[in-house]
Amino acid sequence: MLCRFSFSNFQSFREWTQVNWLLDGKVPEAVWSTRSPSGARASTVMAIIGPNASGKTALLKPLLFLHWFVSQSFNAEPIAPLPLMAHFATPDSPTEFEVELMLLGRLWRYTLRCTRTRVLHEALYVRRKRMSYVFVREWSESEQAYRVKQQDFDLAPAEARKARPNASLLATAAQYGVPQAQELLQAMRVYSNVNWIGRQTTPDQLVVAADHFAREDELRRQAVELLKHWDLGLSDVQLREIEADAPSADGKRQKIWYPMGMHRIAGDRTAELPFALESSGTQSAFVLLHHLLPALQTGGLAVIDEFENDLHPHMLEPILGLFADTKTNPRGAQLLFSCHAMEVLNVLHKSQVMLVEKNESNESSAWRMDSVTDIRSDDNFYAKYMAGAYGAVPQL
């Protein structure tokens, strides 16, 4: 369960910015949420809205960078720069991150300060009776070496000190078989259509989704039932193994999975249609579900940029509702998404919306909507937002 994440000097965000998922007693129990074993309550859905180029996607990326860094950075080239960009005004200053989450029945806090060339500070804390460090790693400029202290982490001190400047100590420890690191990384499940560059928009997303569903037939069946229920004219989606247009690197013809839409016609006949010929909305829903259903299955986090892409506004509530119902979300999965469809303001509580805008100095800022003064739970959020009462609207 993600509780909050914060960062500074990252892309268009220069100042310290926080996205807080925790809900207090003032938020009605009917609001979509999940509880930790300790009783802490967090939203299962968080929307990011604001004008074009305001920084909405940049607000998603810190989580994705952190997930890559703690789980995969050990596999990067030894001298490769870290895939992050500081704000234009402070390119030589460090970027900082902090995230708090419930994993394995405990509250964890991870902090990171780094430049593109090296980690300057990295630390992991866990709440036992109180928050205490698991490890702290600091770069000493005078010694040109890392100082590392650990408690019950079991990474050999010599290996900890030798951890590469562009690799996380967590990722390094997992490679060396440290059980705690491996358990934590296995529990951190993130599914997204965004990488460090931006939203993945390549034409092969249908193939990627089909490949996933070919390996997870139960999820394919769930996707088909949802697509049929949303009245997209489908009676089934079958996956066909076909030859790819381009050969593999060794010159051999490679096979790929491709989705085919099945449509009932007069009588008992069925017509088969390649998914590239289905509507854009049907294709988008199919690709979107291959990110959402695994998160719902595992209790992970889905991070989606431009959630409503090619979808009718009436589709938003039933898709978001997958994260509201304990029948479809038994493990408390969470969804963080950016959106241009302001209809979400008619669906979500004010504590489930982050507003983003950018000033004339190209600095983005973000705030949770329930922090706006004098906003009432019974306000028409859509109407007031469109009227500019909460900010974060285009200035045209």
XYZ file of C-alpha atoms in Angstrom:
396
model
C 0.000 0.000 0.000
C 1.475 3.313 -1.120
C 1.125 5.978 1.569
C 2.921 8.962 0.039
C 5.787 9.955 -2.208
C 7.732 13.204 -2.425
C 10.488 14.629 -4.609
C 12.278 17.811 -5.700
C 14.343 19.059 -8.650
C 12.870 16.500 -11.017
C 11.950 17.536 -14.558
C 9.551 20.512 -14.368
C 9.196 20.260 -10.561
C 11.843 22.327 -8.799
C 10.415 22.605 -5.270
C 9.571 19.799 -2.849
C 6.305 18.185 -3.978
C 4.243 15.504 -2.228
C 1.483 13.150 -3.357
C -0.278 11.910 -0.223
C -2.621 8.903 -0.460
C -3.516 8.758 3.243
C -7.075 9.594 4.307
C -8.059 10.956 7.688
C -11.282 10.557 9.642
C -12.897 13.467 7.807
C -13.002 11.473 4.577
C -16.192 9.347 4.423
C -15.798 5.581 4.589
C -17.627 5.334 1.254
C -14.585 6.841 -0.499
C -12.627 4.150 -2.337
C -9.831 3.122 -0.002
C -7.823 0.278 1.491
C -6.522 -0.311 5.020
C -3.194 -1.596 6.240
C -2.912 -4.140 9.084
C -2.078 -1.197 11.402
C -5.343 0.544 10.484
C -3.905 3.264 8.236
C -6.286 4.125 5.414
C -5.214 5.093 1.895
C -7.072 5.868 -1.300
C -7.091 3.212 -4.003
C -7.368 5.814 -6.794
C -5.554 9.105 -7.419
C -6.200 11.286 -10.483
C -3.853 13.976 -11.806
C -5.467 16.760 -13.809
C -4.269 20.057 -15.227
C -3.527 21.868 -18.506
C -1.389 20.461 -21.297
C 2.346 20.655 -20.516
C 1.644 21.469 -16.858
C 3.653 18.531 -15.503
C 1.072 15.768 -15.142
C 3.279 13.053 -16.635
C 6.269 14.395 -14.699
C 4.260 13.804 -11.500
C 3.942 10.113 -12.404
C 7.589 9.535 -13.259
C 9.246 9.768 -9.798
C 7.554 6.527 -8.753
C 8.555 4.818 -11.976
C 12.151 6.001 -11.682
C 12.331 4.791 -8.077
C 10.849 1.406 -8.988
C 13.399 0.982 -11.785
C 16.244 2.191 -9.583
C 15.620 -0.079 -6.592
C 14.841 -3.154 -8.704
C 16.820 -2.970 -11.959
C 19.651 -0.443 -11.711
C 22.188 -3.186 -10.935
C 21.732 -4.334 -14.546
C 22.600 -0.930 -16.036
C 25.928 -0.361 -17.748
C 28.565 0.424 -15.074
C 29.195 3.974 -16.311
C 25.694 4.736 -17.631
C 24.121 7.971 -16.327
C 20.982 7.669 -14.264
C 17.862 8.196 -16.434
C 16.607 11.365 -14.779
C 16.574 15.065 -15.563
C 16.795 17.913 -13.059
C 14.908 21.170 -13.486
C 16.289 23.555 -16.139
C 17.103 26.179 -13.499
C 19.099 23.813 -11.257
C 20.736 21.243 -13.549
C 23.732 20.670 -11.282
C 21.791 20.319 -8.024
C 20.825 16.889 -6.674
C 17.382 15.376 -7.179
C 15.708 14.053 -4.038
C 13.047 11.395 -3.480
C 11.172 9.931 -0.532
C 8.477 7.259 -0.513
C 6.504 5.603 2.310
C 4.608 2.373 1.800
C 3.210 -0.609 3.635
C 4.831 -3.865 2.543
C 5.024 -7.264 4.195
C 2.912 -5.936 7.092
C 5.306 -3.079 7.943
C 5.737 0.614 7.173
C 8.870 1.367 5.114
C 10.485 4.650 4.143
C 13.013 4.925 1.335
C 15.024 8.084 0.644
C 17.358 8.918 -2.224
C 19.466 11.933 -3.208
C 21.377 11.691 -6.440
C 22.673 13.351 -9.573
C 22.788 11.791 -13.015
C 26.279 10.487 -12.272
C 26.011 9.084 -8.756
C 24.030 8.323 -5.626
C 24.845 10.829 -2.878
C 22.548 9.397 -0.201
C 20.360 6.319 -0.036
C 18.569 4.961 3.011
C 15.887 2.458 3.936
C 13.928 2.639 7.211
C 11.321 0.331 8.730
C 8.943 0.804 11.629
C 9.494 -1.684 14.376
C 8.558 -0.008 17.643
C 9.641 3.191 15.909
C 11.262 4.049 12.582
C 14.834 2.756 12.470
C 17.301 2.373 9.641
C 17.874 -0.843 7.716
C 20.755 0.739 5.851
C 22.154 4.216 5.228
C 24.581 4.853 2.388
C 26.404 8.190 2.088
C 28.954 9.379 -0.457
C 32.041 10.926 1.145
C 33.582 13.465 -1.198
C 36.734 13.699 0.900
C 37.248 9.925 0.933
C 35.882 9.378 -2.593
C 34.046 6.375 -1.213
C 30.718 5.319 0.284
C 30.084 5.005 3.988
C 27.460 2.349 4.707
C 25.837 1.287 7.939
C 23.368 -1.603 8.203
C 21.032 -3.266 10.699
C 19.895 -6.839 9.974
C 20.404 -6.423 6.237
C 23.089 -9.096 5.710
C 24.902 -7.567 2.753
C 28.628 -8.112 3.170
C 30.158 -4.746 4.216
C 32.816 -4.954 1.511
C 30.155 -5.495 -1.191
C 28.023 -2.671 0.221
C 30.910 -0.214 -0.007
C 31.646 -1.311 -3.583
C 28.085 -0.798 -4.819
C 28.238 1.122 -8.081
C 27.448 4.856 -7.974
C 24.619 4.355 -10.504
C 23.064 1.352 -8.737
C 20.778 1.052 -5.735
C 22.015 -0.781 -2.665
C 18.665 -2.622 -2.661
C 19.138 -3.816 -6.241
C 22.741 -4.747 -5.444
C 21.753 -6.674 -2.315
C 19.072 -8.590 -4.215
C 21.685 -9.699 -6.757
C 23.876 -10.949 -3.895
C 20.992 -12.991 -2.495
C 20.106 -10.884 0.560
C 16.697 -12.314 1.571
C 15.210 -9.058 2.865
C 16.077 -7.213 -0.343
C 14.653 -9.986 -2.510
C 11.414 -10.140 -0.509
C 10.938 -6.373 -0.678
C 11.550 -6.163 -4.409
C 9.226 -9.085 -5.069
C 6.492 -7.277 -3.115
C 6.945 -4.007 -5.069
C 4.723 -4.568 -8.095
C 4.228 -1.658 -10.493
C 2.443 -1.815 -13.860
C 2.560 1.158 -16.197
C 2.287 2.533 -19.725
C 5.012 5.077 -18.886
C 8.792 4.805 -18.816
C 11.454 7.417 -18.041
C 10.935 8.972 -21.480
C 7.154 9.152 -21.358
C 4.007 7.291 -22.365
C 4.546 4.194 -24.494
C 2.696 4.852 -27.737
C 4.365 2.428 -30.152
C 2.067 0.462 -32.500
C 3.134 -2.860 -30.960
C 1.261 -2.224 -27.696
C -1.474 -4.580 -28.949
C 1.194 -7.254 -29.424
C 2.641 -6.586 -25.956
C -0.823 -6.885 -24.386
C -1.615 -10.023 -26.380
C 1.666 -11.623 -25.342
C 0.837 -10.914 -21.705
C -2.663 -12.365 -21.982
C -1.301 -15.423 -23.844
C 0.748 -16.209 -20.731
C -2.097 -15.350 -18.322
C -5.242 -16.970 -19.663
C -7.276 -16.221 -16.533
C -6.561 -12.524 -16.969
C -7.491 -12.833 -20.655
C -10.856 -14.291 -19.674
C -11.388 -11.456 -17.202
C -10.516 -8.893 -19.891
C -12.949 -10.482 -22.341
C -15.795 -10.461 -19.812
C -15.169 -6.791 -19.047
C -14.984 -5.835 -22.727
C -18.236 -7.684 -23.408
C -19.893 -6.057 -20.394
C -18.839 -2.605 -21.603
C -20.821 -3.303 -24.798
C -18.041 -2.949 -27.327
C -19.676 -5.416 -29.695
C -17.313 -8.264 -28.846
C -18.354 -11.802 -28.054
C -14.780 -12.951 -27.424
C -11.120 -12.118 -27.967
C -8.955 -14.916 -29.315
C -5.172 -14.818 -29.539
C -3.495 -16.068 -32.687
C 0.189 -16.895 -33.064
C 1.347 -15.360 -36.339
C 4.623 -14.581 -38.061
C 5.992 -11.113 -37.384
C 6.521 -8.767 -40.312
C 10.186 -8.252 -39.427
C 12.675 -11.078 -38.807
C 14.535 -11.411 -35.519
C 18.158 -10.270 -35.062
C 19.458 -13.664 -36.254
C 17.422 -13.425 -39.465
C 14.871 -16.068 -38.483
C 11.150 -15.508 -38.808
C 9.718 -14.917 -35.350
C 6.202 -15.545 -34.139
C 4.095 -13.160 -32.106
C 0.698 -13.270 -30.419
C -1.990 -11.067 -31.937
C -5.571 -10.402 -30.715
C -8.593 -11.114 -32.895
C -12.016 -9.730 -32.070
C -14.897 -12.175 -32.383
C -18.293 -10.760 -33.385
C -21.603 -12.623 -33.604
C -23.597 -11.985 -36.742
C -26.873 -13.363 -38.130
C -27.749 -16.741 -36.704
C -24.945 -18.536 -34.899
C -22.188 -17.329 -37.175
C -19.114 -15.515 -35.874
C -16.949 -13.030 -37.726
C -13.271 -12.570 -36.849
C -11.644 -9.144 -37.004
C -7.955 -8.283 -36.455
C -7.703 -5.894 -33.536
C -6.022 -3.249 -35.680
C -9.420 -2.892 -37.391
C -11.367 -2.615 -34.150
C -12.282 0.854 -32.894
C -9.593 2.923 -31.201
C -11.590 2.731 -27.964
C -11.716 -1.075 -28.071
C -7.975 -1.266 -28.731
C -7.232 1.184 -25.904
C -9.412 -0.726 -23.442
C -7.659 -4.001 -24.318
C -4.199 -2.477 -23.829
C -5.280 -0.651 -20.658
C -6.590 -3.868 -19.075
C -3.251 -5.604 -19.511
C -1.839 -2.990 -17.097
C -4.790 -2.867 -14.674
C -5.723 -6.531 -14.241
C -2.262 -7.682 -13.047
C -2.277 -4.892 -10.437
C -5.719 -5.999 -9.241
C -4.544 -9.611 -9.162
C -1.403 -8.943 -7.099
C -2.409 -5.877 -5.076
C 0.154 -3.767 -6.889
C 0.219 -0.220 -8.226
C -0.921 0.765 -11.734
C 0.504 4.038 -13.094
C -1.288 5.188 -16.242
C -0.678 8.300 -18.317
C -3.659 9.700 -20.263
C -6.001 7.133 -18.760
C -8.969 8.119 -20.901
C -7.096 7.884 -24.231
C -9.704 7.018 -26.928
C -12.269 5.985 -24.295
C -15.790 7.372 -24.082
C -16.250 9.449 -20.869
C -18.926 6.989 -19.690
C -16.239 4.295 -19.602
C -14.278 6.072 -16.882
C -16.473 5.179 -13.919
C -16.791 1.426 -14.616
C -13.035 1.101 -15.196
C -12.156 3.119 -12.093
C -14.782 1.119 -10.228
C -12.596 -1.976 -10.591
C -10.431 -0.447 -7.848
C -13.438 0.356 -5.643
C -15.088 -3.046 -5.315
C -13.475 -5.580 -3.001
C -14.704 -8.310 -5.363
C -12.515 -6.979 -8.172
C -9.858 -5.507 -5.886
C -9.490 -7.949 -2.979
C -5.798 -7.099 -2.358
C -6.119 -3.317 -2.180
C -4.447 -2.440 -5.502
C -3.987 1.261 -6.232
C -4.230 3.330 -9.407
C -2.400 6.588 -10.141
C -3.343 8.205 -13.428
C -3.291 11.420 -15.399
C -6.401 12.460 -17.262
C -7.862 15.193 -19.471
C -11.464 14.008 -19.038
C -12.779 16.302 -16.333
C -15.751 13.969 -15.847
C -13.587 12.154 -13.281
C -14.393 15.050 -10.932
C -17.966 13.743 -10.838
C -16.707 10.317 -9.754
C -13.886 10.908 -7.270
C -13.675 12.513 -3.838
C -11.672 15.728 -3.468
C -8.973 13.791 -1.589
C -8.419 11.642 -4.701
C -7.463 14.430 -7.097
C -4.096 16.135 -7.595
C -4.141 19.471 -9.438
C -1.064 20.489 -11.456
C -0.065 23.749 -13.104
C 3.109 25.411 -14.409
C 4.148 29.055 -13.969
C 5.962 31.414 -16.334
C 9.342 30.190 -15.039
C 8.506 26.680 -16.248
C 8.146 25.409 -12.671
C 5.348 22.949 -11.994
C 3.462 22.748 -8.724
C 0.899 20.209 -7.522
C -1.586 20.085 -4.652
C -4.336 17.769 -3.488
C -7.747 19.228 -4.206
C -8.978 18.908 -0.629
C -6.241 21.369 0.410
C -8.044 24.175 -1.441
C -9.582 26.581 1.086
C -13.356 26.438 1.591
C -13.939 23.517 -0.749
C -16.984 21.488 0.325
C -17.635 17.789 -0.227
C -21.028 18.575 -1.748
C -19.612 21.112 -4.231
C -20.000 20.461 -7.938
C -16.273 19.848 -8.476
C -16.619 19.661 -12.243
C -18.432 22.981 -12.566
C -16.146 24.802 -10.140
C -12.981 23.421 -11.730
C -14.168 24.425 -15.192
C -14.869 27.897 -13.808
C -11.286 28.106 -12.515
C -12.127 28.030 -8.798
C -9.404 25.491 -7.978
C -6.707 26.606 -10.417
C -4.837 24.231 -12.746
C -6.870 25.230 -15.820
C -5.508 26.361 -19.209
C -4.965 30.117 -19.608
C -5.977 30.634 -23.236
